[in-house]
Amino acid sequence: MDERRLDGNATAGVLAEIFTFEMTTARTACVHCGATGEVGAQMAYVSEIGTVVRCASCNNALIRVARQDDGGRYWLDLRGVKYLQLEEHL
Amino acid sequence: MAPRRLTWRVGEVVETRPDTPRTKSLFLEVPDWEGHRAGQHVDVRLTAEDGYQAQRSYSIASAPESSRVELLVERLEDGEVSPYLTDEIRPGDGLELRGPVGGWFAWEASEGGPLLLVAGGSGIAPLMAMIRHHRAAESPTPVRLLLSSRSYEEIIFREELEDLAAETLQITHTLTRSTPPGWKGYDRRIDEQMLTEFAFSPEEHPLAFVCGPTPLVETVGTALVELGHDPTRVKTERFGPTGG
């Protein structure tokens, strides 16, 4: 399987399918190590199956998104995130 | 109007322009394009006749002030997407895309700097949007660009960069594989020594954007932090090992 290791910023499109907030500048706190930072500054693993955002400090899976091939159904796993801090941009 | 989820739409290719032997610029007109911030990207999706889809992200190289959206595409031999975009697509063709997205790797003139830009090859694309925006907005922010290319012929946007160079925009090249006769610039991969000579000092608190192949991005990102630059002001964008 072709999995690409990218920056969290590369998940902007898939996260914008789900969230209406700009997610790459949202701040996360990692459940595992407690590190905080912007989603865009974390690591991303992108493949046909789905997208995983991993903590840049400890590699814990923060956000997992999978999407059914024919669309319409998403799975969103946020177990690795203690919280997300979202900013409303004008 | 209520915010809506991001959806796919079709832009029209209005011009294609070869830039270097391995890269081409695609100019798109996208209906109802709402504008972008310099550094943002779009996701591009190709669908085969059998329904198979391949998706990649491409940085927007045009300035926010430009009405056409310019995407820079580097041809990768084993790529699923780039050979179609460099070899097949023609003016008049549609291209499915969504965006602009990626507000984290973006710069606006009002944010100031100084601005430290480091790119490898086609990693220049989002940084070019920043440089063009810097000029269009007549920003007084000092900008330094360090661009790594394989050879002189493969320096992307070379002529335009020569024209744009100014007191507020200093450009330094390094050529990693071959140099023309009489070349006095750098001729090696970017390293900590080069960044020490070229980059602003940490005390100047630059905002750094680094874009290119993964090894370059990781080398530069690590070196800048080791030199004392604020990690939260060093933003990186990797292509991944193979790109697409």
Coordinates of C-alpha atoms in Angstrom, one line a residue:
Chain A
M1 CA 0.0 0.0 0.0
D2 CA 1.2 3.5 -0.9
E3 CA 1.3 5.4 2.4
R4 CA 2.8 8.9 2.3
R5 CA 4.4 10.6 5.3
L6 CA 3.6 14.2 5.2
D7 CA 3.0 17.2 7.5
G8 CA -0.3 17.7 9.3
N9 CA -1.0 20.6 7.0
A10 CA -1.6 18.0 4.2
T11 CA -4.7 16.8 6.0
A12 CA -6.4 20.2 5.5
G13 CA -8.6 18.9 2.7
V14 CA -9.9 15.7 4.3
L15 CA -10.5 17.5 7.6
A16 CA -12.4 20.3 5.8
E17 CA -14.7 17.6 4.5
I18 CA -15.8 17.1 8.1
F19 CA -15.2 20.3 10.0
T20 CA -16.2 23.8 9.1
F21 CA -13.4 25.3 11.2
E22 CA -9.8 25.7 9.7
M23 CA -8.3 22.6 11.3
T24 CA -4.6 23.0 10.4
T25 CA -4.4 25.9 12.8
A26 CA -6.5 24.2 15.5
R27 CA -4.4 23.3 18.6
T28 CA -4.3 19.7 19.9
A29 CA -3.2 18.2 23.1
C30 CA -1.9 14.7 22.9
V31 CA -3.5 12.2 25.3
H32 CA -0.2 10.1 25.5
C33 CA 2.5 12.7 26.1
G34 CA 0.6 15.9 26.7
A35 CA 2.4 17.9 23.9
T36 CA 0.3 20.7 22.5
G37 CA 0.6 22.2 19.0
E38 CA -1.2 23.0 15.8
V39 CA -2.6 20.2 13.7
G40 CA -0.5 21.5 10.8
A41 CA 2.7 21.0 12.7
Q42 CA 2.0 17.3 13.5
M43 CA 2.8 14.4 11.2
A44 CA 0.3 12.9 8.8
Y45 CA 0.2 9.4 7.2
V46 CA -2.0 9.4 4.1
S47 CA -3.1 6.4 2.1
E48 CA -6.1 5.2 0.1
I49 CA -7.5 3.7 3.2
G50 CA -7.5 6.8 5.3
T51 CA -5.5 9.5 7.1
V52 CA -3.8 9.4 10.4
V53 CA -2.5 12.5 12.2
R54 CA 0.3 11.6 14.6
C55 CA 1.8 13.6 17.5
A56 CA 5.1 15.1 16.3
S57 CA 6.6 14.5 19.8
C58 CA 5.6 10.9 20.6
N59 CA 4.0 9.5 17.4
N60 CA 0.7 8.7 19.1
A61 CA -2.2 8.6 16.7
L62 CA -4.2 11.8 17.4
I63 CA -6.8 11.8 14.7
R64 CA -7.9 9.0 12.4
V65 CA -10.2 9.5 9.4
A66 CA -11.5 6.8 7.1
R67 CA -14.0 7.2 4.4
Q68 CA -16.1 4.7 2.6
D69 CA -15.1 4.4 -1.1
D70 CA -18.4 5.5 -2.5
G71 CA -18.6 8.3 -0.1
G72 CA -21.3 9.4 2.3
R73 CA -19.9 7.6 5.4
Y74 CA -16.9 8.7 7.5
W75 CA -15.2 7.2 10.6
L76 CA -13.6 9.7 12.8
D77 CA -11.4 8.5 15.7
L78 CA -10.2 11.2 18.1
R79 CA -9.1 9.0 21.0
G80 CA -5.6 10.3 20.8
V81 CA -6.6 13.9 21.4
K82 CA -7.2 15.3 24.8
Y83 CA -8.8 18.4 23.3
L84 CA -9.0 20.5 20.2
Q85 CA -8.9 24.3 20.4
L86 CA -10.7 25.8 17.5
E87 CA -10.4 29.4 16.3
E88 CA -13.2 31.3 14.5
H89 CA -11.6 33.1 11.6
L90 CA -13.4 36.1 10.2
Chain B
M1 CA -24.5 32.3 5.0
A2 CA -23.9 29.2 7.0
P3 CA -20.4 27.7 6.6
R4 CA -20.4 24.7 4.4
R5 CA -18.3 21.6 4.1
L6 CA -15.5 21.6 1.5
T7 CA -16.6 20.0 -1.8
W8 CA -15.0 19.2 -5.1
R9 CA -15.4 21.4 -8.1
V10 CA -14.0 21.7 -11.6
G11 CA -11.5 24.4 -12.7
E12 CA -10.7 25.0 -16.3
V13 CA -7.1 24.8 -17.5
V14 CA -6.6 28.0 -19.5
E15 CA -2.9 27.8 -20.2
T16 CA 0.0 25.4 -19.6
R17 CA 3.6 26.6 -19.6
P18 CA 6.7 24.5 -19.4
D19 CA 9.1 26.0 -16.9
T20 CA 12.1 23.6 -16.6
P21 CA 12.6 20.2 -18.3
R22 CA 10.7 18.4 -15.5
T23 CA 8.1 21.0 -14.4
K24 CA 5.1 22.7 -15.9
S25 CA 2.8 25.5 -14.7
L26 CA -0.9 25.0 -15.1
F27 CA -3.1 28.1 -15.1
L28 CA -6.6 27.5 -14.0
E29 CA -9.8 29.5 -13.9
V30 CA -12.0 28.3 -11.1
P31 CA -15.6 29.5 -11.0
D32 CA -16.4 31.4 -7.8
W33 CA -12.8 31.2 -6.6
E34 CA -12.9 32.9 -3.2
G35 CA -9.2 33.7 -3.2
H36 CA -6.4 32.1 -1.2
R37 CA -3.7 32.9 1.2
A38 CA -0.1 32.6 -0.1
G39 CA 1.2 29.1 0.9
Q40 CA -2.1 27.3 0.7
H41 CA -2.7 24.3 -1.5
V42 CA -5.5 22.5 -3.4
D43 CA -6.3 18.9 -3.5
V44 CA -6.5 17.5 -7.1
R45 CA -8.4 14.4 -8.0
L46 CA -8.2 12.3 -11.2
T47 CA -10.8 9.7 -12.0
A48 CA -10.1 6.9 -14.4
E49 CA -12.7 5.5 -16.7
D50 CA -13.1 2.5 -14.4
G51 CA -13.8 4.8 -11.5
Y52 CA -10.4 4.5 -9.9
Q53 CA -9.5 7.8 -8.2
A54 CA -6.1 9.2 -7.3
Q55 CA -5.7 12.3 -5.3
R56 CA -2.7 14.6 -4.6
S57 CA -2.1 18.1 -3.1
Y58 CA -0.6 20.9 -5.1
S59 CA 0.6 24.2 -3.7
I60 CA -0.8 27.3 -5.3
A61 CA 2.2 29.3 -6.8
S62 CA 0.2 32.4 -7.9
A63 CA -0.2 35.4 -5.6
P64 CA -3.6 36.0 -3.9
E65 CA -3.7 39.1 -6.1
S66 CA -3.8 37.0 -9.3
S67 CA -7.2 36.0 -10.7
R68 CA -5.8 32.8 -12.2
V69 CA -4.7 29.9 -10.1
E70 CA -1.2 28.6 -11.0
L71 CA -0.2 25.1 -10.0
L72 CA 3.4 24.0 -10.5
V73 CA 3.6 20.3 -11.4
E74 CA 6.8 18.3 -11.3
R75 CA 6.8 15.2 -13.4
L76 CA 7.5 12.1 -11.4
E77 CA 8.2 9.0 -13.5
D78 CA 6.3 6.6 -11.4
G79 CA 3.6 9.1 -10.3
E80 CA -0.1 8.4 -10.6
V81 CA -1.1 11.9 -11.1
S82 CA 1.8 14.2 -12.2
P83 CA 2.5 12.5 -15.7
Y84 CA -1.1 13.2 -16.7
L85 CA -0.8 16.8 -15.5
T86 CA 2.5 17.5 -17.3
D87 CA 2.0 15.4 -20.5
E88 CA -1.7 15.1 -21.2
I89 CA -3.8 17.9 -19.9
R90 CA -4.6 20.7 -22.4
P91 CA -6.1 24.2 -22.3
G92 CA -9.9 23.8 -22.2
D93 CA -9.7 20.6 -20.1
G94 CA -11.4 20.5 -16.7
L95 CA -9.5 19.6 -13.5
E96 CA -11.3 18.4 -10.4
L97 CA -10.1 20.2 -7.3
R98 CA -11.0 21.4 -3.9
G99 CA -9.6 24.2 -1.8
P100 CA -7.9 26.4 -1.1
V101 CA -6.9 24.7 2.1
G102 CA -4.1 24.6 4.6
G103 CA -4.1 27.8 6.6
W104 CA -1.2 26.7 8.8
F105 CA 1.4 27.0 6.0
A106 CA 0.4 30.4 4.9
W107 CA 1.8 34.0 5.1
E108 CA 0.1 37.3 4.7
A109 CA 2.0 40.6 4.3
S110 CA 0.3 41.9 7.4
E111 CA 2.1 39.2 9.5
G112 CA 5.5 40.7 8.9
G113 CA 8.7 38.7 9.4
P114 CA 11.5 38.8 8.6
L115 CA 10.6 35.9 6.3
L116 CA 13.0 33.0 5.8
L117 CA 12.1 30.8 2.8
V118 CA 14.0 27.6 2.1
A119 CA 13.0 25.3 -0.8
G120 CA 14.1 22.3 -2.7
G121 CA 13.1 22.0 -6.4
S122 CA 9.4 22.3 -6.9
G123 CA 9.1 23.1 -3.2
I124 CA 9.4 26.7 -4.4
A125 CA 5.7 26.7 -5.4
P126 CA 4.1 27.9 -2.2
L127 CA 7.0 30.1 -1.4
M128 CA 6.7 31.7 -4.8
A129 CA 3.1 32.6 -3.9
M130 CA 4.5 34.4 -0.8
I131 CA 7.2 36.1 -2.8
R132 CA 4.7 37.3 -5.4
H133 CA 2.3 38.4 -2.7
H134 CA 5.2 40.3 -1.0
R135 CA 5.8 42.2 -4.2
A136 CA 2.2 42.8 -5.0
A137 CA 1.5 44.1 -1.5
E138 CA 4.6 46.2 -1.6
S139 CA 5.6 44.7 1.7
P140 CA 8.6 46.2 3.5
T141 CA 9.3 42.8 5.2
P142 CA 12.8 41.6 4.6
V143 CA 12.7 38.2 2.8
R144 CA 15.5 35.7 2.1
L145 CA 15.1 32.8 -0.2
L146 CA 17.5 29.8 -0.3
L147 CA 16.6 27.6 -3.2
S148 CA 18.2 24.2 -3.8
S149 CA 18.1 22.9 -7.4
R150 CA 19.9 20.1 -9.2
S151 CA 21.4 22.3 -11.9
Y152 CA 21.2 25.8 -13.3
E153 CA 18.7 24.7 -16.0
E154 CA 16.5 23.2 -13.3
I155 CA 16.1 26.4 -11.3
I156 CA 12.3 26.8 -11.3
F157 CA 11.0 30.4 -11.9
R158 CA 14.7 31.4 -12.5
E159 CA 14.1 34.5 -14.7
E160 CA 11.2 35.8 -12.6
L161 CA 13.2 35.4 -9.5
E162 CA 16.0 37.4 -11.1
D163 CA 13.5 40.1 -11.8
L164 CA 12.1 40.1 -8.4
A165 CA 15.3 40.2 -6.5
A166 CA 15.5 43.5 -4.6
E167 CA 16.8 45.0 -1.4
T168 CA 13.9 43.4 0.5
L169 CA 14.3 40.0 -1.3
Q170 CA 17.6 38.4 -1.2
I171 CA 17.9 35.2 -3.2
T172 CA 20.6 32.5 -2.8
H173 CA 20.9 29.4 -4.9
T174 CA 22.7 26.1 -4.3
L175 CA 23.1 23.6 -7.2
T176 CA 23.5 20.0 -6.0
R177 CA 24.4 18.0 -9.1
S178 CA 26.1 20.2 -11.7
T179 CA 27.2 23.8 -11.9
P180 CA 27.7 26.0 -15.0
P181 CA 31.3 27.2 -15.7
G182 CA 32.3 30.0 -13.4
W183 CA 29.5 29.3 -10.8
K184 CA 30.4 31.1 -7.6
G185 CA 27.4 30.1 -5.5
Y186 CA 26.9 27.1 -3.3
D187 CA 27.2 23.6 -4.9
R188 CA 26.1 21.2 -2.2
R189 CA 23.0 20.1 -0.4
I190 CA 21.7 22.6 2.2
D191 CA 23.4 22.1 5.6
E192 CA 23.8 23.8 8.9
Q193 CA 26.8 25.8 7.8
M194 CA 24.9 27.2 4.8
L195 CA 22.0 28.1 7.0
T196 CA 24.3 29.8 9.5
E197 CA 25.6 32.0 6.7
F198 CA 22.3 32.6 5.0
A199 CA 19.5 32.7 7.5
F200 CA 18.6 35.5 9.7
S201 CA 19.9 35.2 13.2
P202 CA 17.6 33.7 15.8
E203 CA 17.6 37.1 17.6
E204 CA 15.8 38.6 14.5
H205 CA 13.0 36.1 15.2
P206 CA 12.3 35.2 11.5
L207 CA 9.2 33.3 10.4
A208 CA 10.6 30.3 8.4
F209 CA 8.8 28.3 5.7
V210 CA 10.6 25.2 4.4
C211 CA 9.2 23.2 1.5
G212 CA 10.6 20.4 -0.6
P213 CA 11.5 16.7 -0.5
T214 CA 11.3 15.1 2.9
P215 CA 15.1 14.7 3.5
L216 CA 15.7 18.4 2.7
V217 CA 12.8 19.5 4.9
E218 CA 13.9 17.4 7.8
T219 CA 17.5 18.5 7.5
V220 CA 16.6 22.2 7.4
G221 CA 13.9 22.0 10.0
T222 CA 16.2 20.3 12.5
A223 CA 19.2 22.6 11.7
L224 CA 17.2 25.8 12.2
V225 CA 16.0 24.6 15.6
E226 CA 19.5 23.6 16.6
L227 CA 20.7 27.0 15.5
G228 CA 18.3 28.5 18.1
H229 CA 15.3 29.4 16.0
D230 CA 11.9 29.2 17.6
P231 CA 10.3 25.8 16.6
T232 CA 6.9 27.3 16.5
R233 CA 8.1 29.8 13.8
V234 CA 9.6 27.1 11.6
K235 CA 6.9 25.7 9.3
T236 CA 7.5 22.7 7.1
E237 CA 5.8 21.1 4.1
R238 CA 7.1 17.8 2.9
F239 CA 6.3 16.3 -0.5
G240 CA 6.8 12.8 0.9
P241 CA 9.3 10.3 -0.4
T242 CA 7.8 9.9 -3.8
G243 CA 5.3 12.6 -4.3
G244 CA 2.9 11.9 -7.0

